[in-house]
Amino acid sequence: MPSINQNDVQEAVLFYNFDQGIGFQQQEVEFRNGVFTANFEITDPTASSVEYYFQLNLTSGSQVFFPENSPTENPIRVDIVNSNDEQSTEPVKRNEDIEYNILSPIAGNALAPNDVVIAIALYYDINTLDSGEFRLFIDNRDVTELADTSDYFISYVPKDLKNGRHTIKLEYHTESDVFLVTSWDFDVVDPSKARSADFAGNNSNRPLGRIELGARSQKIAGNSNDAYTARSNISGSYGIFRYSLNGFFTSQESDRLQPQNRYGANLQLGKWLRLDAGHVYPNISRFTISGRRIYGINTQANLFKDNFNVQFVYGEVNRKVANLYSGVDREEKTDGSGNVVDTTYTLKFEDLGKGTFTRKITAARVALGNERHFQIGLHAMKVEDDTTSIFNIRNFNTLLQAPPSLYTDLDQGDIQKLQGNPELLQVQNGSVRPQGNFVAGTTLRMGFAQNKIRLESETVASALNNDIYGGTLTVQGADDLGFDITQDDADLLESLSRLIIINENMNILPIRVKDFNTDSSEAEPFFPTSILGSNTEFSINYPSNNFKLQYRWVGPNFSSLANSTVRRDISGFTASDRFRLFKNRLYVTLGYETLEDNVTNNKDATTESNTYRTNLSWYPVSRKLPRMSMGFRFRNRENGVTRFNPFVTPGFENSAVQNFVIDVDESGNIDTLVTPVPKESTTLNLSGSVTQQFELFNMIHDASLSFNNLNTKDEVFTFGDVKSSAVSFNITSRFNDVRLRTQLGLTFNNTETGSGQATFDIFGLYSGFSYFLADGKLNLNGRLAITSNTSKTRALIVDPAVEGDNTPENDYFILDSNIVKSDFNTFVIQMGAQYDVNKFHSFIFDSNFTNVSGAGNSNDSIVSLRYLFNF
């Protein structure tokens, strides 16, 4: 997102789900050293793919996405491979004819870096053993060529091993099989750390923690912005009781924004009770709230061997931000003679002055039974804005409650006019409207065959009120709207207001009016199916095969104010199957999805989408062979509407503004009617990667080449095509003699949207290094990046030859002949260092200098210093 000023970013959020889930979970993304970085953990052990998109919330209130084109429908998709499976040489067999004796290092021992010697004695009958060779690995790096080997003894002295846990593995390779001889772990620490760790290990109740203090000075687009931060995390246990405390504080905390400071506490008693307080991330269900940050409490209890489960959530989704008004703008409209014919009154906000209500959430879930066998659950959520939390001007009557300085420019005549008609006062971009939301549903979870076969289903209903001012609908209020309700109906609505306020501002009013605007109009309650949502998944999870079948149905009026990522007005099936072949060397993924909108038949046309996916990933036995992955996705989307416009010049129908259909009535009269815009497009997406490890010049290199090509062809609109291609090359090198790691990469990206409306070309070159000195205590790192960006844009306009005849039926689009070209180059250099004084204290320095030449010239800089205390 090169056009975004970093000073304008309030918050960065990663949205993700697994296996095309019904909605997205959220994770905040940290800004460090000039980049946004998210450490992502796969929490679903059965997941075969993850989809994600990135969102920046700006201080102006707007949002920017990547990818920018319908991110919830076209997220980035990545296949998931278990880390143990990806280590393709991991043997699955043992050879009972090979015995061994580990001489050094003993499993679990902690050694100083210069004291590490690997020595293994082997015992076997060479006459009965199949022909092959022994291979020695350290941290999955083949060091056989560097070791001293004989038929019955292997030794190796590694150089400059980094402090921490290391794994040694010895394998025996034949032409057809790979056998694991043995594998064990040991630690590398300096002597002082080894003694301290041993001493601390005698006290299992001793808390562990980390405190970080930081200072940052940055200058972005000529604007200086300094900040001070503090982070902390403390955790410990006492028997079955565990606890943790965390906090983040910044000098950039502002009452004009949602909370920047975050803190929380977690308490757990075994696996039975849990309490989260402060800034927490509750997960009730996919349809209600799923990882959204709130300020409050989240408590759970799992009792009677997980057969009784209850969860309760209470807090604030948003905190109040007061409105800041600048005053009433009075504007007179005159006729050609200069006479005043109208006067408008607009209440304006100061910059970033529009506020928000305190939005409170209450949610609960109760489930009976163990989900590994059979479980049924109920859950509900209420979200409602506190209308008293901020002063909110809606019309002239509420303006009179504000300080007179807001309307000092109005004379007595203006005031009398507005008092007679308060709605004449307009609020810039509309006043803030308080909302209310209630969602309730059921869940069913079943497991068979030791939980390898699962069935999960969730069905919910929601209600949304877009303006809860004025309270519930009354008999008088219904009469003012033109229909009648009984007092019993009004009393029922009043009772339901404990869950949600029901009035005329509901997205769907559960009242059907008969004979509207007549003397006999009356209302009757009904249940609108458009507020429903459901998701059912059937999965089979075996080591060599993962299969999942999903059906979803979400009405167009389903809404959750705590999870806006649920895709609405959609129904259909998704099926995926991933299996392994050739001793887990080949992964094959097959997928099919069919979805359609217009689930309640409230549109003139239904759009159907069919998607086919496949992915092949190969992890060969020999590290001398490359690892390869190839992905294919094909999607077609159409709504069955034919492109037809008899008014335009032949050959330009697909460029026309309007679409028509010929209608013939019972009398034979022919009429031309406007119809929905036709949709028919195909998308072909190819992606792949090749990774090869090799040794050259006493260095171990990992080289990878990846590509992605996307081509969307619009069959019914001339300017609907999208083409995109990206290629990247990366090589990472590790030196054997020194603790130096280098990286070099190239990227190419070309994108054309709108069949030539816009083209973007990006070339990037980057290099980096990481070097350890002073026995691993000092780490120097740096990165250099250069990008060249070129864009060409042409406006889409109505052909001037037909635009001026005032008959829009024959209008059609063309590309403007004027091409707007933009070029800019970016030069980025990052330098950093980390010095570990000892295992308790560390200092980290980071710097980032950016030069942008061409469009929007600027020189930006970020410098930060952090102190870490680990205990």
PDB file of C-alpha atoms in Angstrom, residues 2-138:
ATOM      1  CA  PRO A   2       2.574   2.575  -1.108  1.00  0.00           C
ATOM      2  CA  SER A   3       0.134   5.503  -1.118  1.00  0.00           C
ATOM      3  CA  ILE A   4      -0.555   5.305   2.633  1.00  0.00           C
ATOM      4  CA  ASN A   5       1.207   7.694   5.005  1.00  0.00           C
ATOM      5  CA  GLN A   6       2.369   5.796   8.072  1.00  0.00           C
ATOM      6  CA  ASN A   7       1.393   8.678  10.339  1.00  0.00           C
ATOM      7  CA  ASP A   8      -2.213   8.254   9.206  1.00  0.00           C
ATOM      8  CA  VAL A   9      -2.420   4.626  10.380  1.00  0.00           C
ATOM      9  CA  GLN A  10      -4.326   4.085  13.610  1.00  0.00           C
ATOM     10  CA  GLU A  11      -4.411   0.282  13.637  1.00  0.00           C
ATOM     11  CA  ALA A  12      -3.400  -2.658  11.463  1.00  0.00           C
ATOM     12  CA  VAL A  13      -5.420  -5.890  11.558  1.00  0.00           C
ATOM     13  CA  LEU A  14      -4.911  -9.311   9.995  1.00  0.00           C
ATOM     14  CA  PHE A  15      -8.176 -11.130   9.174  1.00  0.00           C
ATOM     15  CA  TYR A  16      -7.892 -14.894   8.643  1.00  0.00           C
ATOM     16  CA  ASN A  17      -9.854 -18.118   8.521  1.00  0.00           C
ATOM     17  CA  PHE A  18      -9.205 -21.782   7.876  1.00  0.00           C
ATOM     18  CA  ASP A  19     -10.542 -23.827   4.938  1.00  0.00           C
ATOM     19  CA  GLN A  20     -12.874 -21.146   3.526  1.00  0.00           C
ATOM     20  CA  GLY A  21     -14.599 -20.561   6.866  1.00  0.00           C
ATOM     21  CA  ILE A  22     -17.877 -18.706   7.301  1.00  0.00           C
ATOM     22  CA  GLY A  23     -16.186 -15.610   8.739  1.00  0.00           C
ATOM     23  CA  PHE A  24     -12.783 -14.218   9.628  1.00  0.00           C
ATOM     24  CA  GLN A  25     -10.966 -14.043  12.937  1.00  0.00           C
ATOM     25  CA  GLN A  26      -8.806 -11.038  13.796  1.00  0.00           C
ATOM     26  CA  GLN A  27      -5.256 -10.456  14.942  1.00  0.00           C
ATOM     27  CA  GLU A  28      -3.561  -7.123  15.527  1.00  0.00           C
ATOM     28  CA  VAL A  29      -0.385  -6.449  13.579  1.00  0.00           C
ATOM     29  CA  GLU A  30       2.595  -4.719  15.172  1.00  0.00           C
ATOM     30  CA  PHE A  31       4.489  -1.896  13.516  1.00  0.00           C
ATOM     31  CA  ARG A  32       8.215  -2.403  14.006  1.00  0.00           C
ATOM     32  CA  ASN A  33      11.225  -1.007  12.216  1.00  0.00           C
ATOM     33  CA  GLY A  34       9.190   0.486   9.402  1.00  0.00           C
ATOM     34  CA  VAL A  35       7.126  -2.612   8.599  1.00  0.00           C
ATOM     35  CA  PHE A  36       3.950  -4.293   9.826  1.00  0.00           C
ATOM     36  CA  THR A  37       4.682  -7.805  11.043  1.00  0.00           C
ATOM     37  CA  ALA A  38       2.307 -10.510  12.252  1.00  0.00           C
ATOM     38  CA  ASN A  39       3.454 -13.717  13.917  1.00  0.00           C
ATOM     39  CA  PHE A  40       0.767 -16.153  12.894  1.00  0.00           C
ATOM     40  CA  GLU A  41       0.027 -19.438  14.636  1.00  0.00           C
ATOM     41  CA  ILE A  42      -2.081 -22.232  13.142  1.00  0.00           C
ATOM     42  CA  THR A  43      -4.581 -23.012  15.898  1.00  0.00           C
ATOM     43  CA  ASP A  44      -6.674 -25.569  14.000  1.00  0.00           C
ATOM     44  CA  PRO A  45      -4.794 -28.903  13.828  1.00  0.00           C
ATOM     45  CA  THR A  46      -7.078 -30.203  11.061  1.00  0.00           C
ATOM     46  CA  ALA A  47      -6.745 -27.156   8.788  1.00  0.00           C
ATOM     47  CA  SER A  48      -5.367 -27.685   5.285  1.00  0.00           C
ATOM     48  CA  SER A  49      -5.386 -24.039   4.148  1.00  0.00           C
ATOM     49  CA  VAL A  50      -5.507 -20.526   5.553  1.00  0.00           C
ATOM     50  CA  GLU A  51      -7.032 -17.462   3.887  1.00  0.00           C
ATOM     51  CA  TYR A  52      -6.233 -13.928   4.968  1.00  0.00           C
ATOM     52  CA  TYR A  53      -6.381 -10.259   4.107  1.00  0.00           C
ATOM     53  CA  PHE A  54      -4.870  -7.157   5.648  1.00  0.00           C
ATOM     54  CA  GLN A  55      -6.722  -4.035   6.809  1.00  0.00           C
ATOM     55  CA  LEU A  56      -5.390  -0.625   7.812  1.00  0.00           C
ATOM     56  CA  ASN A  57      -7.681   1.581   9.906  1.00  0.00           C
ATOM     57  CA  LEU A  58      -6.748   5.208   9.308  1.00  0.00           C
ATOM     58  CA  THR A  59      -7.118   8.102  11.741  1.00  0.00           C
ATOM     59  CA  SER A  60      -9.546   9.696   9.268  1.00  0.00           C
ATOM     60  CA  GLY A  61     -11.973   6.848   9.892  1.00  0.00           C
ATOM     61  CA  SER A  62     -11.485   5.238   6.464  1.00  0.00           C
ATOM     62  CA  GLN A  63     -10.014   1.828   5.770  1.00  0.00           C
ATOM     63  CA  VAL A  64      -7.544   0.406   3.242  1.00  0.00           C
ATOM     64  CA  PHE A  65      -7.257  -3.279   2.322  1.00  0.00           C
ATOM     65  CA  PHE A  66      -4.811  -5.706   0.791  1.00  0.00           C
ATOM     66  CA  PRO A  67      -5.725  -7.234  -1.503  1.00  0.00           C
ATOM     67  CA  GLU A  68      -7.843  -4.209  -2.338  1.00  0.00           C
ATOM     68  CA  ASN A  69     -10.326  -5.916  -4.660  1.00  0.00           C
ATOM     69  CA  SER A  70     -13.107  -7.492  -2.537  1.00  0.00           C
ATOM     70  CA  PRO A  71     -10.751  -8.916   0.099  1.00  0.00           C
ATOM     71  CA  THR A  72     -13.422 -10.975   1.863  1.00  0.00           C
ATOM     72  CA  GLU A  73     -14.270 -12.704  -1.431  1.00  0.00           C
ATOM     73  CA  ASN A  74     -10.731 -12.872  -2.826  1.00  0.00           C
ATOM     74  CA  PRO A  75      -8.378 -13.290   0.135  1.00  0.00           C
ATOM     75  CA  ILE A  76      -4.859 -14.593  -0.168  1.00  0.00           C
ATOM     76  CA  ARG A  77      -4.828 -18.387   0.180  1.00  0.00           C
ATOM     77  CA  VAL A  78      -1.942 -20.534   1.424  1.00  0.00           C
ATOM     78  CA  ASP A  79      -1.833 -24.304   1.881  1.00  0.00           C
ATOM     79  CA  ILE A  80      -0.803 -25.605   5.301  1.00  0.00           C
ATOM     80  CA  VAL A  81       1.742 -28.393   5.626  1.00  0.00           C
ATOM     81  CA  ASN A  82       2.702 -29.757   9.020  1.00  0.00           C
ATOM     82  CA  SER A  83       6.278 -28.818   9.878  1.00  0.00           C
ATOM     83  CA  ASN A  84       7.197 -32.430  10.538  1.00  0.00           C
ATOM     84  CA  ASP A  85       5.835 -33.419   7.150  1.00  0.00           C
ATOM     85  CA  GLU A  86       7.674 -30.628   5.371  1.00  0.00           C
ATOM     86  CA  GLN A  87      11.000 -31.994   6.561  1.00  0.00           C
ATOM     87  CA  SER A  88      10.835 -34.342   3.671  1.00  0.00           C
ATOM     88  CA  THR A  89      13.677 -36.589   4.798  1.00  0.00           C
ATOM     89  CA  GLU A  90      11.965 -37.427   8.082  1.00  0.00           C
ATOM     90  CA  PRO A  91      12.095 -41.237   8.032  1.00  0.00           C
ATOM     91  CA  VAL A  92       9.073 -43.255   9.004  1.00  0.00           C
ATOM     92  CA  LYS A  93      10.977 -46.531   9.438  1.00  0.00           C
ATOM     93  CA  ARG A  94      13.594 -47.887  11.824  1.00  0.00           C
ATOM     94  CA  ASN A  95      16.167 -50.558  11.014  1.00  0.00           C
ATOM     95  CA  GLU A  96      16.369 -53.032  13.865  1.00  0.00           C
ATOM     96  CA  ASP A  97      19.681 -54.401  12.534  1.00  0.00           C
ATOM     97  CA  ILE A  98      21.531 -51.171  13.440  1.00  0.00           C
ATOM     98  CA  GLU A  99      22.490 -50.598  17.066  1.00  0.00           C
ATOM     99  CA  TYR A 100      24.290 -47.523  18.375  1.00  0.00           C
ATOM    100  CA  ASN A 101      25.839 -45.865  21.396  1.00  0.00           C
ATOM    101  CA  ILE A 102      25.677 -42.059  21.799  1.00  0.00           C
ATOM    102  CA  LEU A 103      29.022 -40.931  23.183  1.00  0.00           C
ATOM    103  CA  SER A 104      28.419 -37.168  23.013  1.00  0.00           C
ATOM    104  CA  PRO A 105      26.476 -35.057  23.711  1.00  0.00           C
ATOM    105  CA  ILE A 106      24.144 -36.812  26.123  1.00  0.00           C
ATOM    106  CA  ALA A 107      20.468 -36.091  25.417  1.00  0.00           C
ATOM    107  CA  GLY A 108      19.229 -33.093  27.369  1.00  0.00           C
ATOM    108  CA  ASN A 109      22.689 -31.874  28.375  1.00  0.00           C
ATOM    109  CA  ALA A 110      23.644 -28.186  28.187  1.00  0.00           C
ATOM    110  CA  LEU A 111      27.088 -27.442  26.753  1.00  0.00           C
ATOM    111  CA  ALA A 112      29.188 -24.388  26.098  1.00  0.00           C
ATOM    112  CA  PRO A 113      29.528 -23.528  22.371  1.00  0.00           C
ATOM    113  CA  ASN A 114      33.165 -24.659  22.230  1.00  0.00           C
ATOM    114  CA  ASP A 115      32.504 -27.940  24.053  1.00  0.00           C
ATOM    115  CA  VAL A 116      30.118 -29.510  21.536  1.00  0.00           C
ATOM    116  CA  VAL A 117      31.438 -32.756  20.019  1.00  0.00           C
ATOM    117  CA  ILE A 118      29.101 -35.181  18.286  1.00  0.00           C
ATOM    118  CA  ALA A 119      30.239 -38.811  18.514  1.00  0.00           C
ATOM    119  CA  ILE A 120      28.245 -41.984  17.764  1.00  0.00           C
ATOM    120  CA  ALA A 121      29.435 -45.586  17.778  1.00  0.00           C
ATOM    121  CA  LEU A 122      27.559 -48.039  15.496  1.00  0.00           C
ATOM    122  CA  TYR A 123      27.089 -51.833  15.725  1.00  0.00           C
ATOM    123  CA  TYR A 124      25.690 -53.936  12.853  1.00  0.00           C
ATOM    124  CA  ASP A 125      26.483 -56.879  10.566  1.00  0.00           C
ATOM    125  CA  ILE A 126      27.685 -55.405   7.315  1.00  0.00           C
ATOM    126  CA  ASN A 127      26.855 -58.638   5.481  1.00  0.00           C
ATOM    127  CA  THR A 128      23.135 -58.533   6.327  1.00  0.00           C
ATOM    128  CA  LEU A 129      22.564 -54.783   5.950  1.00  0.00           C
ATOM    129  CA  ASP A 130      21.282 -53.450   2.613  1.00  0.00           C
ATOM    130  CA  SER A 131      23.751 -51.251   0.768  1.00  0.00           C
ATOM    131  CA  GLY A 132      23.460 -47.592   1.755  1.00  0.00           C
ATOM    132  CA  GLU A 133      25.064 -44.704   3.604  1.00  0.00           C
ATOM    133  CA  PHE A 134      24.713 -42.933   6.960  1.00  0.00           C
ATOM    134  CA  ARG A 135      23.656 -39.266   6.923  1.00  0.00           C
ATOM    135  CA  LEU A 136      24.117 -36.874   9.869  1.00  0.00           C
ATOM    136  CA  PHE A 137      21.861 -33.836  10.397  1.00  0.00           C
ATOM    137  CA  ILE A 138      21.925 -30.906  12.835  1.00  0.00           C
TER     138      ILE A 138
END
